[in-house]
């Protein structure tokens, strides 16, 4: 099959995958209209925050009105103070949640965040539609969320925001968090550790300042902060008010400078997440290490080391089906996906999508092409799986997984 035929086939399968995940209706609470795509009909029936942002981006290739509806539904979860939840339970009776550990802010909204991909998703949908009304309705909600993050998740004022539980980063069981979770050996251990965190949070309510002060699970996560900085750069591009745009640019630079000062390890030539309020660097080399590549203005010599020493290193990230979520020689690396014990080695399409675009934008086209080619091959042969074994390419965990549709939005 030639490239065009394969691309057409991937587009057709994306359409079918997203169609099966399409959910519309009126919520039994507050009678709100929803129109979104769930991450996976069987495993994840609700609206997840960063998944929806990725779905909206993929939908720009299929039906831009659906992309707009996805984000319109998502912003309905925003609280008056700016907070946006990582899950909206449009129809809580779907019941899958009993098997999950969660903190809720209402019976219908979680109390957790996910990486703020929303600014980028709004930009992509706006560019595809040219719809100024859409932009005017959605951008202020995204901007308010970024302000909420700054005001509630950066109590030490260093520019970096903190996550207060593992799944807030979207890379839930990453071994970079192991020291804060009693070094879990499997998903049961992990759930026990998370339950322990939530039990300690119980008397603190949903007061973020108190959760951070309790220092039970506080991580200034490089992947989250890279997406935060990138989002601020997007806000700067989209905001028509010049003073406000300048504020976002300066704010993004502060985040990038803090990543350089506190998370960059010049000896190893990579970025490491900061654990606890005492900001101890994690030892573990995970895909976080490479994520500052997505931030405009990252020092090119730092970027070059990330590419040369790590991305191209066959002991770390240059596996047959890149890019694994953890460096192959890092403690805790596991190329398989034992149920629920995720983000410990397999390759995911959303992180490939971020890195392929970043590498292309920086002129590393051969590296970008390698990721793009292998991503297309994975999805073409294995289908729209949640993640893939980086050695064999075998698809793992949920099937008909929504954000794998980013395969139709790769560069080159
Ligand atoms: C898993 C992923 C998380 C995602 C969710 C729904 O928990 O780790 O990032 O948002 O599934 O797809």
XYZ file of N, CA and C and ligand atoms in Angstrom, residues 38-40 43-44 46-52 54-55 86-87 100 114-115 166-173 337 340 342-343 348 350 386 397-398 401-403, ligand 1:
129
model
N -15.774 9.731 24.046
C -15.131 9.153 25.232
C -13.822 8.481 24.805
N -12.886 8.313 25.748
C -11.587 7.731 25.373
C -11.690 6.311 24.820
N -12.614 5.511 25.360
C -12.765 4.144 24.863
C -14.127 3.646 25.349
N -13.832 0.864 28.232
C -13.051 1.109 29.448
C -13.255 2.497 30.039
N -13.493 3.496 29.194
C -13.529 4.884 29.689
C -14.718 5.624 29.066
N -16.565 8.227 30.086
C -16.868 9.623 30.426
C -16.021 10.585 29.601
N -16.133 11.880 29.922
C -15.323 12.856 29.191
C -14.067 13.181 29.996
N -12.918 12.771 29.460
C -11.622 13.057 30.101
C -11.019 14.303 29.474
N -10.333 15.077 30.307
C -9.874 16.406 29.904
C -8.868 16.388 28.739
N -7.683 15.756 28.965
C -6.692 15.900 27.893
C -7.041 15.007 26.711
N -7.746 13.875 26.977
C -8.228 13.047 25.863
C -9.094 13.896 24.925
N -10.023 14.672 25.526
C -10.939 15.463 24.696
C -10.193 16.497 23.861
N -7.212 16.108 22.671
C -6.626 15.359 21.548
C -7.715 14.973 20.536
N -8.881 14.559 21.037
C -9.969 14.203 20.112
C -10.329 15.404 19.228
N -10.565 16.814 35.630
C -10.001 15.890 34.632
C -11.047 14.914 34.094
N -12.185 14.782 34.793
C -13.273 13.958 34.234
C -14.616 14.662 34.486
N -12.529 2.585 40.135
C -11.436 3.561 40.066
C -11.273 4.312 41.381
N -5.664 17.632 34.721
C -4.771 16.927 33.784
C -3.958 17.988 33.039
N -2.915 17.566 32.315
C -2.075 18.565 31.645
C -2.914 19.521 30.778
N -0.895 10.984 41.349
C -0.237 10.531 40.116
C -1.055 10.758 38.839
N -2.374 10.507 38.869
C -3.055 10.594 37.570
C -3.334 12.028 37.123
N -2.948 13.017 37.913
C -3.087 14.397 37.439
C -2.145 14.704 36.288
N -1.059 13.964 36.195
C -0.090 14.246 35.127
C -0.485 13.548 33.833
N -1.483 12.650 33.909
C -1.869 11.878 32.726
C -0.975 10.671 32.503
N 0.153 10.592 33.210
C 1.069 9.457 33.032
C 1.113 8.647 34.337
N -0.064 8.325 34.789
C -0.400 7.796 36.107
C 0.689 7.017 36.855
N 1.055 5.839 36.335
C 1.884 4.929 37.136
C 3.359 5.030 36.784
N 2.164 -3.999 29.619
C 1.168 -3.132 30.185
C 0.271 -3.948 31.094
N -3.659 -1.777 34.274
C -3.681 -0.613 35.148
C -2.296 -0.075 35.521
N 0.330 1.370 34.255
C 0.607 1.917 32.925
C 1.676 3.004 32.944
N 2.109 3.357 31.750
C 3.121 4.400 31.558
C 4.479 3.992 32.142
N 3.120 5.452 23.535
C 1.769 6.034 23.438
C 1.749 7.014 22.265
N -0.118 9.816 21.908
C -0.182 11.267 22.196
C 1.217 11.843 22.452
N -4.596 1.500 23.185
C -4.220 2.528 24.167
C -2.704 2.781 24.130
N -3.764 -2.996 26.172
C -4.868 -2.418 26.953
C -6.061 -2.006 26.087
N -6.702 -0.829 26.382
C -7.990 -0.501 25.749
C -7.886 -0.549 24.223
N -9.194 3.165 21.043
C -8.791 4.238 21.949
C -8.746 5.578 21.201
N -9.483 6.569 21.752
C -9.730 7.826 21.045
C -8.502 8.614 20.622
N -7.559 8.864 21.559
C -6.483 9.805 21.185
C -5.474 9.197 20.225
C -5.520 6.557 31.580
C -4.393 7.477 31.121
C -4.837 8.924 31.204
C -6.099 9.093 30.366
C -7.195 8.110 30.825
C -8.401 8.100 29.899
O -5.801 6.772 32.926
O -3.256 7.285 31.882
O -3.827 9.781 30.752
O -6.561 10.390 30.410
O -6.684 6.809 30.844
O -8.019 7.727 28.614
